[in-house]
PDB file of C-alpha atoms in Angstrom:
ATOM      1  CA  UNK B   1      87.986 -23.889 -33.357  1.00  0.00           C
ATOM      2  CA  UNK B   2      89.682 -24.827 -29.967  1.00  0.00           C
ATOM      3  CA  UNK B   3      93.253 -26.120 -30.815  1.00  0.00           C
ATOM      4  CA  UNK B   4      92.301 -28.646 -28.069  1.00  0.00           C
ATOM      5  CA  UNK B   5      89.109 -30.485 -30.633  1.00  0.00           C
ATOM      6  CA  UNK B   6      91.901 -30.058 -33.342  1.00  0.00           C
ATOM      7  CA  UNK B   7      94.043 -32.647 -31.555  1.00  0.00           C
ATOM      8  CA  UNK B   8      91.165 -34.948 -30.790  1.00  0.00           C
ATOM      9  CA  UNK B   9      90.369 -35.395 -34.307  1.00  0.00           C
ATOM     10  CA  UNK B  10      94.159 -35.667 -35.164  1.00  0.00           C
ATOM     11  CA  UNK B  11      93.714 -38.644 -32.440  1.00  0.00           C
ATOM     12  CA  UNK B  12      90.977 -40.263 -33.799  1.00  0.00           C
ATOM     13  CA  UNK B  13      92.590 -40.358 -37.413  1.00  0.00           C
ATOM     14  CA  UNK B  14      95.386 -43.276 -35.386  1.00  0.00           C
ATOM     15  CA  UNK B  15      98.208 -40.925 -38.040  1.00  0.00           C
ATOM     16  CA  UNK B  16     100.690 -43.912 -35.809  1.00  0.00           C
ATOM     17  CA  UNK B  17      98.878 -46.543 -37.820  1.00  0.00           C
ATOM     18  CA  UNK B  18      99.512 -44.818 -41.220  1.00  0.00           C
ATOM     19  CA  UNK B  19     102.732 -46.766 -41.797  1.00  0.00           C
ATOM     20  CA  UNK B  20     100.684 -50.410 -42.059  1.00  0.00           C
ATOM     21  CA  UNK B  21     100.155 -48.339 -45.561  1.00  0.00           C
ATOM     22  CA  UNK B  22     103.900 -47.992 -46.309  1.00  0.00           C
ATOM     23  CA  UNK B  23     102.895 -52.162 -47.604  1.00  0.00           C
ATOM     24  CA  UNK B  24     101.637 -50.283 -51.031  1.00  0.00           C
ATOM     25  CA  UNK B  25     105.713 -50.105 -51.803  1.00  0.00           C
ATOM     26  CA  UNK B  26     106.257 -54.099 -51.504  1.00  0.00           C
ATOM     27  CA  UNK B  27     105.527 -54.419 -54.905  1.00  0.00           C
ATOM     28  CA  UNK B  28     107.356 -51.858 -56.587  1.00  0.00           C
ATOM     29  CA  UNK B  29     110.243 -52.598 -54.057  1.00  0.00           C
ATOM     30  CA  UNK B  30     110.782 -56.473 -54.964  1.00  0.00           C
ATOM     31  CA  UNK B  31     109.524 -55.257 -58.338  1.00  0.00           C
ATOM     32  CA  UNK B  32     113.144 -53.655 -58.887  1.00  0.00           C
ATOM     33  CA  UNK B  33     111.141 -50.589 -59.722  1.00  0.00           C
ATOM     34  CA  UNK B  34     111.779 -47.968 -57.278  1.00  0.00           C
ATOM     35  CA  UNK B  35     114.471 -46.584 -58.994  1.00  0.00           C
ATOM     36  CA  UNK B  36     111.516 -45.085 -61.437  1.00  0.00           C
ATOM     37  CA  UNK B  37     111.477 -42.181 -59.632  1.00  0.00           C
ATOM     38  CA  UNK B  38     107.996 -41.777 -62.003  1.00  0.00           C
ATOM     39  CA  UNK B  39     106.307 -44.014 -59.754  1.00  0.00           C
ATOM     40  CA  UNK B  40     106.781 -42.704 -56.343  1.00  0.00           C
ATOM     41  CA  UNK B  41     104.647 -39.441 -56.733  1.00  0.00           C
ATOM     42  CA  UNK B  42     102.528 -41.724 -57.155  1.00  0.00           C
ATOM     43  CA  UNK B  43     103.077 -44.580 -54.337  1.00  0.00           C
ATOM     44  CA  UNK B  44     103.032 -41.705 -51.925  1.00  0.00           C
ATOM     45  CA  UNK B  45      99.359 -40.091 -53.069  1.00  0.00           C
ATOM     46  CA  UNK B  46      98.306 -43.646 -53.177  1.00  0.00           C
ATOM     47  CA  UNK B  47     100.058 -44.074 -49.672  1.00  0.00           C
ATOM     48  CA  UNK B  48      98.032 -41.002 -48.114  1.00  0.00           C
ATOM     49  CA  UNK B  49      94.628 -42.092 -49.581  1.00  0.00           C
ATOM     50  CA  UNK B  50      94.579 -45.620 -47.898  1.00  0.00           C
ATOM     51  CA  UNK B  51      95.524 -43.800 -45.133  1.00  0.00           C
ATOM     52  CA  UNK B  52      92.603 -41.375 -44.905  1.00  0.00           C
ATOM     53  CA  UNK B  53      90.551 -44.482 -45.996  1.00  0.00           C
ATOM     54  CA  UNK B  54      91.745 -46.508 -42.951  1.00  0.00           C
ATOM     55  CA  UNK B  55      90.843 -43.133 -40.485  1.00  0.00           C
ATOM     56  CA  UNK B  56      87.877 -43.276 -41.992  1.00  0.00           C
ATOM     57  CA  UNK B  57      87.245 -46.685 -40.861  1.00  0.00           C
ATOM     58  CA  UNK B  58      88.793 -46.498 -37.368  1.00  0.00           C
ATOM     59  CA  UNK B  59      86.447 -43.025 -37.295  1.00  0.00           C
ATOM     60  CA  UNK B  60      83.208 -45.276 -38.176  1.00  0.00           C
ATOM     61  CA  UNK B  61      83.981 -47.924 -35.974  1.00  0.00           C
ATOM     62  CA  UNK B  62      84.313 -46.022 -33.162  1.00  0.00           C
ATOM     63  CA  UNK B  63      80.901 -44.063 -33.368  1.00  0.00           C
ATOM     64  CA  UNK B  64      79.511 -48.024 -33.857  1.00  0.00           C
ATOM     65  CA  UNK B  65      81.500 -49.706 -30.653  1.00  0.00           C
ATOM     66  CA  UNK B  66      81.329 -46.370 -28.441  1.00  0.00           C
ATOM     67  CA  UNK B  67      78.909 -48.466 -25.672  1.00  0.00           C
ATOM     68  CA  UNK B  68      81.701 -51.623 -25.686  1.00  0.00           C
ATOM     69  CA  UNK B  69      84.748 -48.639 -26.001  1.00  0.00           C
ATOM     70  CA  UNK B  70      83.323 -47.252 -22.686  1.00  0.00           C
ATOM     71  CA  UNK B  71      83.997 -49.594 -21.161  1.00  0.00           C
ATOM     72  CA  UNK B  72      87.464 -50.610 -22.335  1.00  0.00           C
ATOM     73  CA  UNK B  73      90.108 -49.492 -19.955  1.00  0.00           C
ATOM     74  CA  UNK B  74      92.239 -48.610 -22.629  1.00  0.00           C
ATOM     75  CA  UNK B  75      89.472 -47.473 -25.512  1.00  0.00           C
ATOM     76  CA  UNK B  76      87.187 -45.736 -23.319  1.00  0.00           C
ATOM     77  CA  UNK B  77      90.314 -42.747 -23.598  1.00  0.00           C
ATOM     78  CA  UNK B  78      89.271 -42.608 -27.810  1.00  0.00           C
ATOM     79  CA  UNK B  79      88.319 -38.686 -28.269  1.00  0.00           C
ATOM     80  CA  UNK B  80      85.068 -40.388 -29.202  1.00  0.00           C
ATOM     81  CA  UNK B  81      84.499 -42.939 -26.548  1.00  0.00           C
ATOM     82  CA  UNK B  82      85.303 -39.596 -23.610  1.00  0.00           C
ATOM     83  CA  UNK B  83      82.567 -37.513 -25.572  1.00  0.00           C
ATOM     84  CA  UNK B  84      85.608 -34.870 -26.704  1.00  0.00           C
ATOM     85  CA  UNK B  85      83.924 -35.201 -30.286  1.00  0.00           C
ATOM     86  CA  UNK B  86      80.247 -35.713 -30.342  1.00  0.00           C
ATOM     87  CA  UNK B  87      78.646 -38.437 -32.757  1.00  0.00           C
ATOM     88  CA  UNK B  88      77.674 -35.910 -35.153  1.00  0.00           C
ATOM     89  CA  UNK B  89      80.978 -34.049 -35.577  1.00  0.00           C
ATOM     90  CA  UNK B  90      83.011 -37.503 -36.015  1.00  0.00           C
ATOM     91  CA  UNK B  91      79.976 -38.401 -38.512  1.00  0.00           C
ATOM     92  CA  UNK B  92      80.519 -35.688 -41.168  1.00  0.00           C
ATOM     93  CA  UNK B  93      84.555 -36.231 -40.166  1.00  0.00           C
ATOM     94  CA  UNK B  94      84.438 -39.727 -40.966  1.00  0.00           C
ATOM     95  CA  UNK B  95      83.201 -38.851 -44.597  1.00  0.00           C
ATOM     96  CA  UNK B  96      85.187 -35.379 -44.853  1.00  0.00           C
ATOM     97  CA  UNK B  97      88.328 -38.258 -44.932  1.00  0.00           C
ATOM     98  CA  UNK B  98      86.661 -40.937 -47.632  1.00  0.00           C
ATOM     99  CA  UNK B  99      86.258 -37.850 -49.715  1.00  0.00           C
ATOM    100  CA  UNK B 100      89.778 -36.420 -49.473  1.00  0.00           C
ATOM    101  CA  UNK B 101      90.461 -40.899 -50.349  1.00  0.00           C
ATOM    102  CA  UNK B 102      89.366 -41.050 -53.160  1.00  0.00           C
ATOM    103  CA  UNK B 103      90.636 -37.589 -54.071  1.00  0.00           C
ATOM    104  CA  UNK B 104      94.428 -38.493 -53.326  1.00  0.00           C
ATOM    105  CA  UNK B 105      93.739 -41.770 -55.210  1.00  0.00           C
ATOM    106  CA  UNK B 106      92.968 -39.287 -58.493  1.00  0.00           C
ATOM    107  CA  UNK B 107      95.784 -37.216 -58.090  1.00  0.00           C
ATOM    108  CA  UNK B 108      97.867 -40.303 -57.959  1.00  0.00           C
ATOM    109  CA  UNK B 109      97.418 -41.148 -61.315  1.00  0.00           C
ATOM    110  CA  UNK B 110      97.967 -44.732 -61.203  1.00  0.00           C
ATOM    111  CA  UNK B 111      98.582 -47.274 -64.271  1.00  0.00           C
ATOM    112  CA  UNK B 112      95.120 -48.887 -63.809  1.00  0.00           C
ATOM    113  CA  UNK B 113      93.276 -45.849 -62.470  1.00  0.00           C
ATOM    114  CA  UNK B 114      89.972 -47.880 -61.901  1.00  0.00           C
ATOM    115  CA  UNK B 115      91.104 -51.043 -60.791  1.00  0.00           C
ATOM    116  CA  UNK B 116      92.915 -48.672 -58.202  1.00  0.00           C
ATOM    117  CA  UNK B 117      89.174 -46.996 -57.540  1.00  0.00           C
ATOM    118  CA  UNK B 118      87.751 -50.865 -57.078  1.00  0.00           C
ATOM    119  CA  UNK B 119      90.145 -51.899 -54.399  1.00  0.00           C
ATOM    120  CA  UNK B 120      89.996 -48.397 -52.517  1.00  0.00           C
ATOM    121  CA  UNK B 121      86.143 -49.224 -52.663  1.00  0.00           C
ATOM    122  CA  UNK B 122      86.587 -52.917 -51.361  1.00  0.00           C
ATOM    123  CA  UNK B 123      88.512 -52.054 -48.449  1.00  0.00           C
ATOM    124  CA  UNK B 124      86.278 -49.031 -47.708  1.00  0.00           C
ATOM    125  CA  UNK B 125      83.392 -51.879 -48.235  1.00  0.00           C
ATOM    126  CA  UNK B 126      85.054 -55.154 -46.179  1.00  0.00           C
ATOM    127  CA  UNK B 127      86.293 -52.432 -43.123  1.00  0.00           C
ATOM    128  CA  UNK B 128      82.690 -51.568 -42.910  1.00  0.00           C
ATOM    129  CA  UNK B 129      81.437 -54.792 -43.106  1.00  0.00           C
ATOM    130  CA  UNK B 130      83.763 -55.533 -39.904  1.00  0.00           C
ATOM    131  CA  UNK B 131      82.982 -53.475 -37.922  1.00  0.00           C
ATOM    132  CA  UNK B 132      79.331 -51.741 -38.805  1.00  0.00           C
ATOM    133  CA  UNK B 133      77.662 -55.237 -40.619  1.00  0.00           C
ATOM    134  CA  UNK B 134      79.272 -57.438 -37.440  1.00  0.00           C
ATOM    135  CA  UNK B 135      81.817 -59.722 -39.039  1.00  0.00           C
ATOM    136  CA  UNK B 136      83.907 -58.845 -36.468  1.00  0.00           C
ATOM    137  CA  UNK B 137      81.366 -60.940 -34.504  1.00  0.00           C
ATOM    138  CA  UNK B 138      82.461 -64.112 -35.981  1.00  0.00           C
ATOM    139  CA  UNK B 139      85.763 -66.588 -34.876  1.00  0.00           C
ATOM    140  CA  UNK B 140      87.651 -66.593 -37.790  1.00  0.00           C
ATOM    141  CA  UNK B 141      86.341 -64.430 -40.694  1.00  0.00           C
ATOM    142  CA  UNK B 142      86.973 -61.930 -38.102  1.00  0.00           C
ATOM    143  CA  UNK B 143      90.768 -62.075 -38.082  1.00  0.00           C
ATOM    144  CA  UNK B 144      90.533 -62.879 -42.483  1.00  0.00           C
ATOM    145  CA  UNK B 145      89.050 -60.317 -43.140  1.00  0.00           C
ATOM    146  CA  UNK B 146      91.702 -58.275 -41.025  1.00  0.00           C
ATOM    147  CA  UNK B 147      94.344 -59.691 -43.077  1.00  0.00           C
ATOM    148  CA  UNK B 148      92.417 -58.963 -45.841  1.00  0.00           C
ATOM    149  CA  UNK B 149      93.356 -55.391 -45.282  1.00  0.00           C
ATOM    150  CA  UNK B 150      96.854 -56.095 -45.773  1.00  0.00           C
ATOM    151  CA  UNK B 151      96.529 -57.852 -48.773  1.00  0.00           C
ATOM    152  CA  UNK B 152      94.281 -55.479 -50.777  1.00  0.00           C
ATOM    153  CA  UNK B 153      97.550 -53.057 -49.724  1.00  0.00           C
ATOM    154  CA  UNK B 154      99.690 -54.974 -51.469  1.00  0.00           C
ATOM    155  CA  UNK B 155      97.503 -55.396 -54.631  1.00  0.00           C
ATOM    156  CA  UNK B 156      96.607 -51.869 -54.901  1.00  0.00           C
ATOM    157  CA  UNK B 157     100.556 -51.283 -54.403  1.00  0.00           C
ATOM    158  CA  UNK B 158     100.709 -53.355 -57.778  1.00  0.00           C
ATOM    159  CA  UNK B 159      98.079 -52.131 -59.203  1.00  0.00           C
ATOM    160  CA  UNK B 160      98.827 -48.387 -59.115  1.00  0.00           C
ATOM    161  CA  UNK B 161     102.432 -49.166 -60.446  1.00  0.00           C
ATOM    162  CA  UNK B 162     101.074 -51.867 -63.052  1.00  0.00           C
ATOM    163  CA  UNK B 163     104.087 -53.902 -61.531  1.00  0.00           C
ATOM    164  CA  UNK B 164     103.819 -58.017 -60.882  1.00  0.00           C
ATOM    165  CA  UNK B 165     103.408 -59.199 -58.197  1.00  0.00           C
ATOM    166  CA  UNK B 166     105.442 -62.463 -57.012  1.00  0.00           C
ATOM    167  CA  UNK B 167     103.114 -65.299 -55.809  1.00  0.00           C
ATOM    168  CA  UNK B 168     104.590 -66.369 -53.090  1.00  0.00           C
ATOM    169  CA  UNK B 169     105.145 -62.800 -51.463  1.00  0.00           C
ATOM    170  CA  UNK B 170     101.304 -62.518 -52.162  1.00  0.00           C
ATOM    171  CA  UNK B 171     101.221 -65.790 -49.757  1.00  0.00           C
ATOM    172  CA  UNK B 172     104.206 -64.091 -47.071  1.00  0.00           C
ATOM    173  CA  UNK B 173     100.888 -61.494 -46.926  1.00  0.00           C
ATOM    174  CA  UNK B 174      98.059 -63.050 -46.587  1.00  0.00           C
ATOM    175  CA  UNK B 175     100.028 -66.128 -43.819  1.00  0.00           C
ATOM    176  CA  UNK B 176     102.354 -63.425 -42.329  1.00  0.00           C
ATOM    177  CA  UNK B 177      98.828 -60.841 -41.781  1.00  0.00           C
ATOM    178  CA  UNK B 178      96.884 -63.942 -40.661  1.00  0.00           C
ATOM    179  CA  UNK B 179      99.482 -64.283 -37.469  1.00  0.00           C
ATOM    180  CA  UNK B 180      99.655 -60.980 -36.784  1.00  0.00           C
ATOM    181  CA  UNK B 181      95.580 -61.255 -36.389  1.00  0.00           C
ATOM    182  CA  UNK B 182      95.655 -64.067 -34.318  1.00  0.00           C
ATOM    183  CA  UNK B 183      98.118 -62.575 -31.869  1.00  0.00           C
ATOM    184  CA  UNK B 184      96.094 -59.176 -31.874  1.00  0.00           C
ATOM    185  CA  UNK B 185      93.848 -61.697 -30.385  1.00  0.00           C
ATOM    186  CA  UNK B 186      95.361 -63.591 -28.203  1.00  0.00           C
ATOM    187  CA  UNK B 187      96.644 -60.454 -26.891  1.00  0.00           C
ATOM    188  CA  UNK B 188      93.144 -59.060 -26.351  1.00  0.00           C
ATOM    189  CA  UNK B 189      92.005 -62.123 -24.595  1.00  0.00           C
ATOM    190  CA  UNK B 190      94.227 -62.002 -21.959  1.00  0.00           C
ATOM    191  CA  UNK B 191      93.957 -57.946 -21.482  1.00  0.00           C
ATOM    192  CA  UNK B 192      90.336 -58.473 -22.908  1.00  0.00           C
ATOM    193  CA  UNK B 193      86.620 -59.127 -21.520  1.00  0.00           C
ATOM    194  CA  UNK B 194      84.275 -60.704 -24.152  1.00  0.00           C
ATOM    195  CA  UNK B 195      82.157 -57.147 -22.485  1.00  0.00           C
ATOM    196  CA  UNK B 196      84.118 -54.942 -25.269  1.00  0.00           C
ATOM    197  CA  UNK B 197      84.611 -57.726 -27.722  1.00  0.00           C
ATOM    198  CA  UNK B 198      82.257 -60.374 -28.228  1.00  0.00           C
ATOM    199  CA  UNK B 199      84.292 -62.931 -30.469  1.00  0.00           C
ATOM    200  CA  UNK B 200      86.711 -63.595 -27.932  1.00  0.00           C
ATOM    201  CA  UNK B 201      84.041 -65.818 -26.587  1.00  0.00           C
ATOM    202  CA  UNK B 202      84.992 -68.707 -29.142  1.00  0.00           C
ATOM    203  CA  UNK B 203      88.899 -68.441 -28.652  1.00  0.00           C
ATOM    204  CA  UNK B 204      91.067 -69.868 -26.766  1.00  0.00           C
ATOM    205  CA  UNK B 205      94.364 -69.407 -26.216  1.00  0.00           C
ATOM    206  CA  UNK B 206      95.431 -73.035 -26.919  1.00  0.00           C
ATOM    207  CA  UNK B 207      94.157 -72.300 -30.314  1.00  0.00           C
ATOM    208  CA  UNK B 208      95.213 -69.260 -30.926  1.00  0.00           C
ATOM    209  CA  UNK B 209      99.057 -69.576 -30.161  1.00  0.00           C
ATOM    210  CA  UNK B 210      98.288 -72.932 -32.618  1.00  0.00           C
ATOM    211  CA  UNK B 211      96.991 -70.349 -34.942  1.00  0.00           C
ATOM    212  CA  UNK B 212      99.985 -67.965 -34.650  1.00  0.00           C
ATOM    213  CA  UNK B 213     102.526 -70.787 -34.910  1.00  0.00           C
ATOM    214  CA  UNK B 214     101.177 -72.693 -38.026  1.00  0.00           C
ATOM    215  CA  UNK B 215     101.125 -68.719 -39.959  1.00  0.00           C
ATOM    216  CA  UNK B 216     104.449 -67.943 -39.200  1.00  0.00           C
ATOM    217  CA  UNK B 217     105.851 -71.548 -40.344  1.00  0.00           C
ATOM    218  CA  UNK B 218     103.963 -71.078 -43.380  1.00  0.00           C
ATOM    219  CA  UNK B 219     105.155 -66.578 -43.999  1.00  0.00           C
ATOM    220  CA  UNK B 220     109.308 -67.984 -43.497  1.00  0.00           C
ATOM    221  CA  UNK B 221     108.457 -71.006 -45.667  1.00  0.00           C
ATOM    222  CA  UNK B 222     106.628 -68.789 -48.464  1.00  0.00           C
ATOM    223  CA  UNK B 223     109.510 -66.071 -48.450  1.00  0.00           C
ATOM    224  CA  UNK B 224     111.888 -68.428 -48.551  1.00  0.00           C
ATOM    225  CA  UNK B 225     110.927 -70.143 -51.763  1.00  0.00           C
ATOM    226  CA  UNK B 226     110.377 -65.572 -52.516  1.00  0.00           C
ATOM    227  CA  UNK B 227     114.008 -65.664 -52.557  1.00  0.00           C
ATOM    228  CA  UNK B 228     114.371 -69.382 -54.256  1.00  0.00           C
ATOM    229  CA  UNK B 229     112.186 -67.792 -57.166  1.00  0.00           C
ATOM    230  CA  UNK B 230     114.604 -63.771 -57.619  1.00  0.00           C
ATOM    231  CA  UNK B 231     117.406 -66.990 -57.857  1.00  0.00           C
ATOM    232  CA  UNK B 232     120.329 -68.921 -57.257  1.00  0.00           C
ATOM    233  CA  UNK B 233     122.744 -66.399 -56.659  1.00  0.00           C
ATOM    234  CA  UNK B 234     123.978 -62.965 -56.914  1.00  0.00           C
ATOM    235  CA  UNK B 235     126.592 -61.374 -59.920  1.00  0.00           C
ATOM    236  CA  UNK B 236     128.755 -61.810 -56.453  1.00  0.00           C
ATOM    237  CA  UNK B 237     128.331 -65.906 -55.799  1.00  0.00           C
ATOM    238  CA  UNK B 238     125.422 -63.901 -52.904  1.00  0.00           C
ATOM    239  CA  UNK B 239     123.197 -65.642 -52.346  1.00  0.00           C
ATOM    240  CA  UNK B 240     119.330 -64.801 -51.954  1.00  0.00           C
ATOM    241  CA  UNK B 241     118.034 -67.375 -49.450  1.00  0.00           C
ATOM    242  CA  UNK B 242     121.056 -66.174 -46.915  1.00  0.00           C
ATOM    243  CA  UNK B 243     118.440 -63.029 -45.904  1.00  0.00           C
ATOM    244  CA  UNK B 244     116.156 -66.231 -44.639  1.00  0.00           C
ATOM    245  CA  UNK B 245     118.157 -66.571 -41.287  1.00  0.00           C
ATOM    246  CA  UNK B 246     117.676 -62.308 -41.067  1.00  0.00           C
ATOM    247  CA  UNK B 247     113.793 -62.997 -41.552  1.00  0.00           C
ATOM    248  CA  UNK B 248     114.071 -65.619 -39.074  1.00  0.00           C
ATOM    249  CA  UNK B 249     115.367 -63.548 -36.761  1.00  0.00           C
ATOM    250  CA  UNK B 250     112.691 -60.571 -38.255  1.00  0.00           C
ATOM    251  CA  UNK B 251     110.166 -62.853 -37.084  1.00  0.00           C
ATOM    252  CA  UNK B 252     111.278 -64.780 -33.692  1.00  0.00           C
ATOM    253  CA  UNK B 253     112.052 -61.257 -32.396  1.00  0.00           C
ATOM    254  CA  UNK B 254     108.207 -60.107 -32.806  1.00  0.00           C
ATOM    255  CA  UNK B 255     107.210 -63.446 -31.448  1.00  0.00           C
ATOM    256  CA  UNK B 256     109.063 -62.627 -27.744  1.00  0.00           C
ATOM    257  CA  UNK B 257     107.547 -59.374 -28.930  1.00  0.00           C
ATOM    258  CA  UNK B 258     104.108 -60.272 -28.468  1.00  0.00           C
ATOM    259  CA  UNK B 259     105.194 -63.183 -26.051  1.00  0.00           C
ATOM    260  CA  UNK B 260     104.698 -60.627 -23.157  1.00  0.00           C
ATOM    261  CA  UNK B 261     101.938 -60.424 -20.742  1.00  0.00           C
ATOM    262  CA  UNK B 262     101.622 -56.748 -21.302  1.00  0.00           C
ATOM    263  CA  UNK B 263     101.529 -56.835 -24.788  1.00  0.00           C
ATOM    264  CA  UNK B 264      98.218 -56.433 -26.661  1.00  0.00           C
ATOM    265  CA  UNK B 265      99.828 -57.813 -29.581  1.00  0.00           C
ATOM    266  CA  UNK B 266      98.689 -54.859 -32.022  1.00  0.00           C
ATOM    267  CA  UNK B 267     101.515 -54.903 -34.476  1.00  0.00           C
ATOM    268  CA  UNK B 268     102.058 -51.253 -34.771  1.00  0.00           C
ATOM    269  CA  UNK B 269     102.766 -51.333 -30.828  1.00  0.00           C
ATOM    270  CA  UNK B 270     104.641 -54.217 -31.318  1.00  0.00           C
ATOM    271  CA  UNK B 271     106.796 -52.727 -33.727  1.00  0.00           C
ATOM    272  CA  UNK B 272     107.538 -49.649 -32.704  1.00  0.00           C
ATOM    273  CA  UNK B 273     107.455 -49.813 -29.266  1.00  0.00           C
ATOM    274  CA  UNK B 274     111.395 -52.251 -29.494  1.00  0.00           C
ATOM    275  CA  UNK B 275     113.907 -50.082 -30.854  1.00  0.00           C
ATOM    276  CA  UNK B 276     116.047 -53.887 -31.487  1.00  0.00           C
ATOM    277  CA  UNK B 277     113.052 -55.377 -34.224  1.00  0.00           C
ATOM    278  CA  UNK B 278     113.107 -51.683 -35.922  1.00  0.00           C
ATOM    279  CA  UNK B 279     116.934 -51.644 -36.166  1.00  0.00           C
ATOM    280  CA  UNK B 280     116.227 -55.431 -37.790  1.00  0.00           C
ATOM    281  CA  UNK B 281     113.770 -54.748 -39.705  1.00  0.00           C
ATOM    282  CA  UNK B 282     115.985 -52.179 -41.077  1.00  0.00           C
ATOM    283  CA  UNK B 283     118.779 -53.702 -41.175  1.00  0.00           C
ATOM    284  CA  UNK B 284     117.158 -56.878 -43.380  1.00  0.00           C
ATOM    285  CA  UNK B 285     115.142 -54.184 -45.069  1.00  0.00           C
ATOM    286  CA  UNK B 286     119.199 -52.835 -46.105  1.00  0.00           C
ATOM    287  CA  UNK B 287     120.353 -56.134 -47.020  1.00  0.00           C
ATOM    288  CA  UNK B 288     117.282 -57.049 -49.289  1.00  0.00           C
ATOM    289  CA  UNK B 289     117.591 -53.689 -50.528  1.00  0.00           C
ATOM    290  CA  UNK B 290     122.123 -54.399 -51.894  1.00  0.00           C
ATOM    291  CA  UNK B 291     120.829 -57.944 -53.517  1.00  0.00           C
ATOM    292  CA  UNK B 292     117.598 -56.459 -55.216  1.00  0.00           C
ATOM    293  CA  UNK B 293     119.762 -53.307 -57.177  1.00  0.00           C
ATOM    294  CA  UNK B 294     123.409 -53.447 -56.404  1.00  0.00           C
TER     295      UNK B 294
END
């Protein structure tokens, strides 16, 4: 196999987007379980499993949207749309990725193997209905299904490790995912037309702005309630609620990024494209870790 062909298959996997699967670590992190190093191998294999499954879904979606992608100024350069990978090879590749995904989930030896496999299967089915089943053409349902992918990552993180997930954390991830989903649609509305994504005909900038910031407000409120649930003060007198202003600043920085006319609203591109946002996220994570573990 030529090196160019190998590179095309790697590009098709969209490895950059695997960063989303780090959500799998959230239940163990927030549940003070990351000091149990036996869980790390399980979580790493679960992340790999979800990453391979998401790559398979991207591949299937690109096969299905081949004609529309060729009309898009950016998507036309994807390996399948550009012709670097033919449809038959892409189909076989997606099947291999799915089989590898299930294999890694079994190797992870999660606490609840059957439930973990069911969550992985549900993630695949939901995304297939979204991509191939045409549900992405229905306004609101399309964003809800996108958000469900993030929520399922959170759920499998708890299922695989047996760690309890706070109700407030569930709501933070759900509303935060909806916020990013509506932001992505707004970015697409600015940059694309209905030939490449027909659901955009059902959205307006005013509606998407309203939906985004309602969800953002709820995300901040739910995170504050999680901080309150953790307890009023730590041993040194420091309150978890002090994390809320930092969280607000992080959210506002993200908002500044997606307000730019050049932004496509894709969460991964937004976060990885802003060094200050990354630094702020690391500072927030470090302070939270100190509060939780030290």
